[in-house]
mmCIF file of C-alpha atoms in Angstrom:
data_model
loop_
_atom_site.group_PDB
_atom_site.id
_atom_site.type_symbol
_atom_site.label_atom_id
_atom_site.label_comp_id
_atom_site.label_asym_id
_atom_site.label_seq_id
_atom_site.Cartn_x
_atom_site.Cartn_y
_atom_site.Cartn_z
ATOM 1 C CA LYS A 1 1.186 34.157 -4.159
ATOM 2 C CA ASN A 2 4.901 34.233 -4.777
ATOM 3 C CA ARG A 3 7.547 34.671 -2.540
ATOM 4 C CA ASN A 4 11.572 35.393 -3.626
ATOM 5 C CA SER A 5 14.355 35.313 -1.453
ATOM 6 C CA GLU A 6 17.725 34.924 -2.136
ATOM 7 C CA ASN A 7 17.768 31.128 -1.949
ATOM 8 C CA ILE A 8 14.652 29.810 -3.148
ATOM 9 C CA MET A 9 11.145 30.871 -4.941
ATOM 10 C CA VAL A 10 8.031 29.549 -3.351
ATOM 11 C CA ARG A 11 4.764 29.170 -5.558
ATOM 12 C CA THR A 12 1.672 28.149 -3.152
ATOM 13 C CA ASN A 13 -2.241 28.050 -3.944
ATOM 14 C CA ASP A 14 -5.070 29.369 -1.939
ATOM 15 C CA LYS A 15 -7.162 26.019 -1.583
ATOM 16 C CA LYS A 16 -5.328 23.698 0.734
ATOM 17 C CA GLY A 17 -8.331 21.448 1.790
ATOM 18 C CA GLY A 18 -10.091 18.406 0.866
ATOM 19 C CA THR A 19 -8.513 15.993 -1.370
ATOM 20 C CA ALA A 20 -6.671 15.658 -4.531
ATOM 21 C CA THR A 21 -9.566 14.367 -6.646
ATOM 22 C CA ASP A 22 -11.968 16.955 -5.392
ATOM 23 C CA ALA A 23 -13.659 18.751 -8.370
ATOM 24 C CA GLN A 24 -11.713 17.469 -10.909
ATOM 25 C CA PRO A 25 -12.834 17.506 -14.448
ATOM 26 C CA GLU A 26 -13.977 14.494 -16.098
ATOM 27 C CA VAL A 27 -12.083 14.773 -19.388
ATOM 28 C CA ASN A 28 -8.741 12.863 -19.481
ATOM 29 C CA PRO A 29 -5.885 15.407 -18.253
ATOM 30 C CA SER A 30 -2.290 15.661 -19.489
ATOM 31 C CA ILE A 31 0.156 13.251 -18.084
ATOM 32 C CA SER A 32 1.693 16.211 -15.981
ATOM 33 C CA ASP A 33 -1.834 16.871 -14.229
ATOM 34 C CA TRP A 34 -2.625 13.266 -13.483
ATOM 35 C CA ILE A 35 1.261 13.035 -11.995
ATOM 36 C CA ALA A 36 0.507 16.085 -9.995
ATOM 37 C CA ASN A 37 -2.918 14.810 -8.497
ATOM 38 C CA ALA A 38 -1.144 11.309 -7.739
ATOM 39 C CA ILE A 39 1.156 13.227 -5.464
ATOM 40 C CA ALA A 40 -1.076 15.232 -3.745
ATOM 41 C CA ASP A 41 -3.406 11.592 -3.237
ATOM 42 C CA THR A 42 -0.074 10.740 -1.436
ATOM 43 C CA GLY A 43 -0.632 13.296 1.301
ATOM 44 C CA CYS A 44 2.205 14.835 0.015
ATOM 45 C CA ARG A 45 1.726 18.959 -0.357
ATOM 46 C CA VAL A 46 5.163 20.461 -1.273
ATOM 47 C CA VAL A 47 7.232 19.568 -4.401
ATOM 48 C CA TYR A 48 10.926 20.641 -4.345
ATOM 49 C CA GLY A 49 13.234 20.874 -7.418
ATOM 50 C CA GLY A 50 14.893 23.030 -10.420
ATOM 51 C CA HIS A 51 13.328 24.258 -13.187
ATOM 52 C CA GLY A 52 14.234 23.688 -16.971
ATOM 53 C CA GLY A 53 12.758 23.135 -20.509
ATOM 54 C CA ALA A 54 12.586 19.250 -19.963
ATOM 55 C CA LEU A 55 10.469 19.914 -17.164
ATOM 56 C CA VAL A 56 7.735 22.680 -17.912
ATOM 57 C CA PRO A 57 4.984 20.512 -18.360
ATOM 58 C CA LEU A 58 5.313 19.048 -15.050
ATOM 59 C CA VAL A 59 6.229 21.806 -13.276
ATOM 60 C CA ASP A 60 3.585 24.107 -14.633
ATOM 61 C CA ALA A 61 0.845 21.383 -13.337
ATOM 62 C CA ILE A 62 2.445 21.463 -9.938
ATOM 63 C CA CYS A 63 1.774 24.914 -9.985
ATOM 64 C CA ASN A 64 -1.714 24.674 -10.992
ATOM 65 C CA HIS A 65 -2.624 21.887 -8.583
ATOM 66 C CA PRO A 66 -4.685 23.547 -5.731
ATOM 67 C CA LEU A 67 -3.037 21.190 -3.015
ATOM 68 C CA LEU A 68 0.603 21.645 -3.880
ATOM 69 C CA THR A 69 3.124 23.837 -3.104
ATOM 70 C CA TRP A 70 6.055 24.498 -5.434
ATOM 71 C CA VAL A 71 9.388 25.358 -4.268
ATOM 72 C CA CYS A 72 12.130 25.963 -6.722
ATOM 73 C CA ALA A 73 15.685 25.799 -5.508
ATOM 74 C CA ARG A 74 18.762 27.134 -6.742
ATOM 75 C CA ASN A 75 20.450 23.658 -7.089
ATOM 76 C CA GLU A 76 19.098 20.151 -7.488
ATOM 77 C CA HIS A 77 21.068 19.004 -4.687
ATOM 78 C CA ASP A 78 19.688 21.598 -2.342
ATOM 79 C CA ALA A 79 16.223 20.350 -3.717
ATOM 80 C CA ALA A 80 16.783 16.931 -2.704
ATOM 81 C CA THR A 81 18.150 17.629 0.449
ATOM 82 C CA MET A 82 14.767 19.498 1.207
ATOM 83 C CA ALA A 83 12.777 16.779 -0.101
ATOM 84 C CA ALA A 84 14.701 14.091 2.366
ATOM 85 C CA ALA A 85 14.022 16.519 5.360
ATOM 86 C CA HIS A 86 10.633 16.575 4.389
ATOM 87 C CA ALA A 87 10.340 12.825 4.075
ATOM 88 C CA LYS A 88 11.896 12.734 7.657
ATOM 89 C CA LEU A 89 9.915 15.335 9.338
ATOM 90 C CA THR A 90 6.580 13.893 8.111
ATOM 91 C CA GLY A 91 7.257 10.409 7.810
ATOM 92 C CA GLY A 92 5.629 10.384 4.264
ATOM 93 C CA LEU A 93 6.911 10.798 0.987
ATOM 94 C CA GLY A 94 9.163 13.418 -0.110
ATOM 95 C CA VAL A 95 8.926 14.365 -3.904
ATOM 96 C CA VAL A 96 11.714 16.289 -6.082
ATOM 97 C CA ILE A 97 11.799 17.178 -9.457
ATOM 98 C CA ALA A 98 14.571 18.060 -11.998
ATOM 99 C CA THR A 99 15.335 19.091 -15.518
ATOM 100 C CA SER A 100 17.796 16.747 -17.694
ATOM 101 C CA GLY A 101 21.466 17.116 -17.874
ATOM 102 C CA PRO A 102 23.015 18.745 -14.916
ATOM 103 C CA GLY A 103 19.740 18.937 -13.328
ATOM 104 C CA ALA A 104 19.609 15.172 -12.939
ATOM 105 C CA THR A 105 22.820 14.648 -12.254
ATOM 106 C CA ASN A 106 23.024 17.318 -9.545
ATOM 107 C CA LEU A 107 20.326 15.053 -7.556
ATOM 108 C CA ALA A 108 22.806 11.957 -7.309
ATOM 109 C CA THR A 109 24.305 13.194 -3.920
ATOM 110 C CA GLY A 110 21.113 14.409 -2.329
ATOM 111 C CA LEU A 111 19.505 11.174 -3.354
ATOM 112 C CA MET A 112 22.089 8.962 -1.986
ATOM 113 C CA GLU A 113 22.030 10.870 1.585
ATOM 114 C CA ALA A 114 18.140 10.093 1.564
ATOM 115 C CA GLN A 115 18.684 6.602 0.535
ATOM 116 C CA MET A 116 21.369 6.079 3.208
ATOM 117 C CA ASP A 117 18.947 7.438 5.980
ATOM 118 C CA LYS A 118 16.218 5.081 4.735
ATOM 119 C CA LEU A 119 13.810 7.841 3.558
ATOM 120 C CA SER A 120 10.776 7.544 1.209
ATOM 121 C CA VAL A 121 11.632 9.964 -1.944
ATOM 122 C CA LEU A 122 10.391 10.174 -5.306
ATOM 123 C CA ALA A 123 12.521 11.739 -7.756
ATOM 124 C CA ILE A 124 11.120 12.717 -11.022
ATOM 125 C CA THR A 125 13.469 14.001 -13.988
ATOM 126 C CA GLY A 126 12.607 15.302 -17.285
ATOM 127 C CA MET A 127 14.360 14.225 -20.345
ATOM 128 C CA LYS A 128 14.525 15.426 -24.135
ATOM 129 C CA PRO A 129 11.468 14.630 -26.585
ATOM 130 C CA THR A 130 11.475 10.697 -27.214
ATOM 131 C CA ALA A 131 12.334 11.134 -31.174
ATOM 132 C CA GLN A 132 15.555 13.019 -30.130
ATOM 133 C CA LEU A 133 16.976 10.323 -27.211
ATOM 134 C CA GLY A 134 20.261 8.988 -27.567
ATOM 135 C CA TYR A 135 21.808 11.817 -29.626
ATOM 136 C CA ALA A 136 25.315 12.762 -28.580
ATOM 137 C CA GLU A 137 23.829 16.313 -27.971
ATOM 138 C CA PHE A 138 22.176 18.786 -25.618
ATOM 139 C CA GLN A 139 21.836 17.537 -21.972
ATOM 140 C CA ASP A 140 21.591 13.967 -22.955
ATOM 141 C CA VAL A 141 22.380 11.668 -20.193
ATOM 142 C CA ASN A 142 21.263 8.297 -19.570
ATOM 143 C CA GLN A 143 19.517 8.821 -16.302
ATOM 144 C CA SER A 144 18.818 5.434 -15.172
ATOM 145 C CA ARG A 145 22.045 4.164 -15.323
ATOM 146 C CA LEU A 146 23.607 7.194 -13.511
ATOM 147 C CA PHE A 147 21.119 6.837 -10.939
ATOM 148 C CA ALA A 148 21.432 2.852 -10.538
ATOM 149 C CA GLY A 149 25.573 3.637 -10.387
ATOM 150 C CA ALA A 150 24.591 5.812 -7.578
ATOM 151 C CA GLY A 151 22.914 3.200 -5.665
ATOM 152 C CA ILE A 152 19.424 3.990 -6.351
ATOM 153 C CA GLU A 153 18.192 0.606 -7.194
ATOM 154 C CA TRP A 154 14.635 1.610 -8.651
ATOM 155 C CA SER A 155 15.435 4.040 -11.462
ATOM 156 C CA LYS A 156 13.743 3.660 -14.629
ATOM 157 C CA ASP A 157 12.687 5.784 -17.906
ATOM 158 C CA ALA A 158 9.217 5.983 -19.106
ATOM 159 C CA ALA A 159 9.154 5.102 -22.730
ATOM 160 C CA SER A 160 5.448 5.787 -23.816
ATOM 161 C CA VAL A 161 2.451 7.413 -22.455
ATOM 162 C CA HIS A 162 0.690 4.341 -21.231
ATOM 163 C CA GLY A 163 3.858 3.474 -19.323
ATOM 164 C CA VAL A 164 4.242 6.410 -17.084
ATOM 165 C CA ILE A 165 1.244 5.749 -14.758
ATOM 166 C CA PRO A 166 1.817 2.222 -13.963
ATOM 167 C CA LEU A 167 5.732 3.113 -13.567
ATOM 168 C CA LEU A 168 4.622 5.859 -11.195
ATOM 169 C CA ARG A 169 2.726 3.385 -9.357
ATOM 170 C CA ASP A 170 5.457 1.209 -8.977
ATOM 171 C CA ALA A 171 8.212 4.038 -7.840
ATOM 172 C CA VAL A 172 5.952 5.230 -5.131
ATOM 173 C CA SER A 173 4.819 1.955 -3.722
ATOM 174 C CA THR A 174 8.764 0.973 -3.697
ATOM 175 C CA ALA A 175 9.640 4.314 -2.048
ATOM 176 C CA LEU A 176 6.875 3.945 0.547
ATOM 177 C CA THR A 177 7.062 0.240 1.533
ATOM 178 C CA ARG A 178 11.136 0.074 1.265
ATOM 179 C CA ARG A 179 11.896 3.394 2.737
ATOM 180 C CA THR A 180 14.228 4.164 -0.461
ATOM 181 C CA CYS A 181 14.465 6.472 -3.219
ATOM 182 C CA ALA A 182 12.789 5.573 -6.600
ATOM 183 C CA HIS A 183 13.354 7.704 -9.595
ATOM 184 C CA LEU A 184 11.648 7.937 -13.112
ATOM 185 C CA ALA A 185 12.458 9.932 -16.021
ATOM 186 C CA ILE A 186 9.832 10.861 -18.243
ATOM 187 C CA PRO A 187 10.562 12.762 -21.705
ATOM 188 C CA VAL A 188 9.138 16.198 -21.716
ATOM 189 C CA ASP A 189 6.619 15.184 -24.804
ATOM 190 C CA ILE A 190 5.185 12.583 -22.877
ATOM 191 C CA GLN A 191 4.822 14.789 -20.002
ATOM 192 C CA ALA A 192 2.755 17.281 -22.017
ATOM 193 C CA ALA A 193 0.651 14.228 -23.473
ATOM 194 C CA THR A 194 -2.892 13.496 -22.726
ATOM 195 C CA SER A 195 -3.190 10.994 -20.128
ATOM 196 C CA PRO A 196 -4.791 7.607 -21.273
ATOM 197 C CA LEU A 197 -6.706 7.742 -17.769
ATOM 198 C CA PRO A 198 -8.981 10.327 -16.130
ATOM 199 C CA PHE A 199 -8.291 11.628 -12.741
ATOM 200 C CA LYS A 200 -8.905 8.840 -10.287
ATOM 201 C CA HIS A 201 -7.720 7.679 -6.832
ATOM 202 C CA PHE A 202 -3.866 7.065 -6.738
ATOM 203 C CA CYS A 203 -3.590 3.313 -5.417
ATOM 204 C CA ALA A 204 -0.153 3.435 -4.611
ATOM 205 C CA SER A 205 -0.732 6.168 -2.141
ATOM 206 C CA HIS A 206 -1.491 3.427 0.318
ATOM 207 C CA ALA A 207 1.342 1.459 -0.374
ATOM 208 C CA ASP A 208 2.947 1.693 3.207
ATOM 209 C CA ILE A 209 -0.356 0.599 5.156
ATOM 210 C CA ARG A 210 0.024 -2.686 7.016
ATOM 211 C CA VAL A 211 -2.882 -4.686 8.023
ATOM 212 C CA HIS A 212 -3.284 -5.319 11.714
ATOM 213 C CA PRO A 213 -5.194 -7.610 13.694
ATOM 214 C CA ALA A 214 -7.943 -6.366 15.778
ATOM 215 C CA HIS A 215 -7.499 -8.311 18.659
ATOM 216 C CA VAL A 216 -4.357 -10.317 19.522
ATOM 217 C CA ASP A 217 -5.126 -13.567 21.271
ATOM 218 C CA MET A 218 -1.950 -13.933 23.757
ATOM 219 C CA GLU A 219 -3.061 -17.431 24.536
ATOM 220 C CA THR A 220 -2.734 -18.461 21.025
ATOM 221 C CA VAL A 221 0.624 -16.302 20.795
ATOM 222 C CA ASP A 222 1.908 -18.661 23.855
ATOM 223 C CA GLU A 223 0.690 -21.735 22.280
ATOM 224 C CA THR A 224 2.414 -20.992 19.048
ATOM 225 C CA ALA A 225 5.561 -19.855 20.606
ATOM 226 C CA THR A 226 6.016 -23.085 22.410
ATOM 227 C CA THR A 227 5.061 -25.165 19.736
ATOM 228 C CA LEU A 228 8.130 -23.368 17.688
#
């Protein structure tokens, strides 16, 4: 269903139960479909962002995923703030996406605010096709340098189809374990390309789980404290 208001557009899907990998086809999906499925595997159910030509495959994948709700904000700064609030209120991962050029630059302030609050936020931005990167023309911004300059330590560009999934794994695990923002930029042709991997459970979704002993022997703790 679609719901329009003055400020945001919300896209939801009917199926909200189950897990992200339920009933997925065995054929390799697109990179965007793989990313959407990975986001759902983290437990995140709402993705915020702005739309644009360099982001179409990813937005389509999010809208089509049965476990995800797409919220399109009128400004990417607002979307970043929404993702930060989502992370703060749920204790989980907040996800925001934006297109290239001004879409990416508008995210900067919102992500800085989220980082100062020590919130786990994943930002994914689109880029021009790989063959056109670096030309001084339409919406061509060095995004990794932009966000690094704003204080986002983990900010990288995907250079190939095979690099997206490992980079996404590192971005999500960094955001969850360090409670910080991580940014990944992906060219639009790579978003639409076929994934080298089939759908599978996203290992980084458990990055924030800590191992705790089932029983604490206080006598041993006291002896250790005395020794130290």
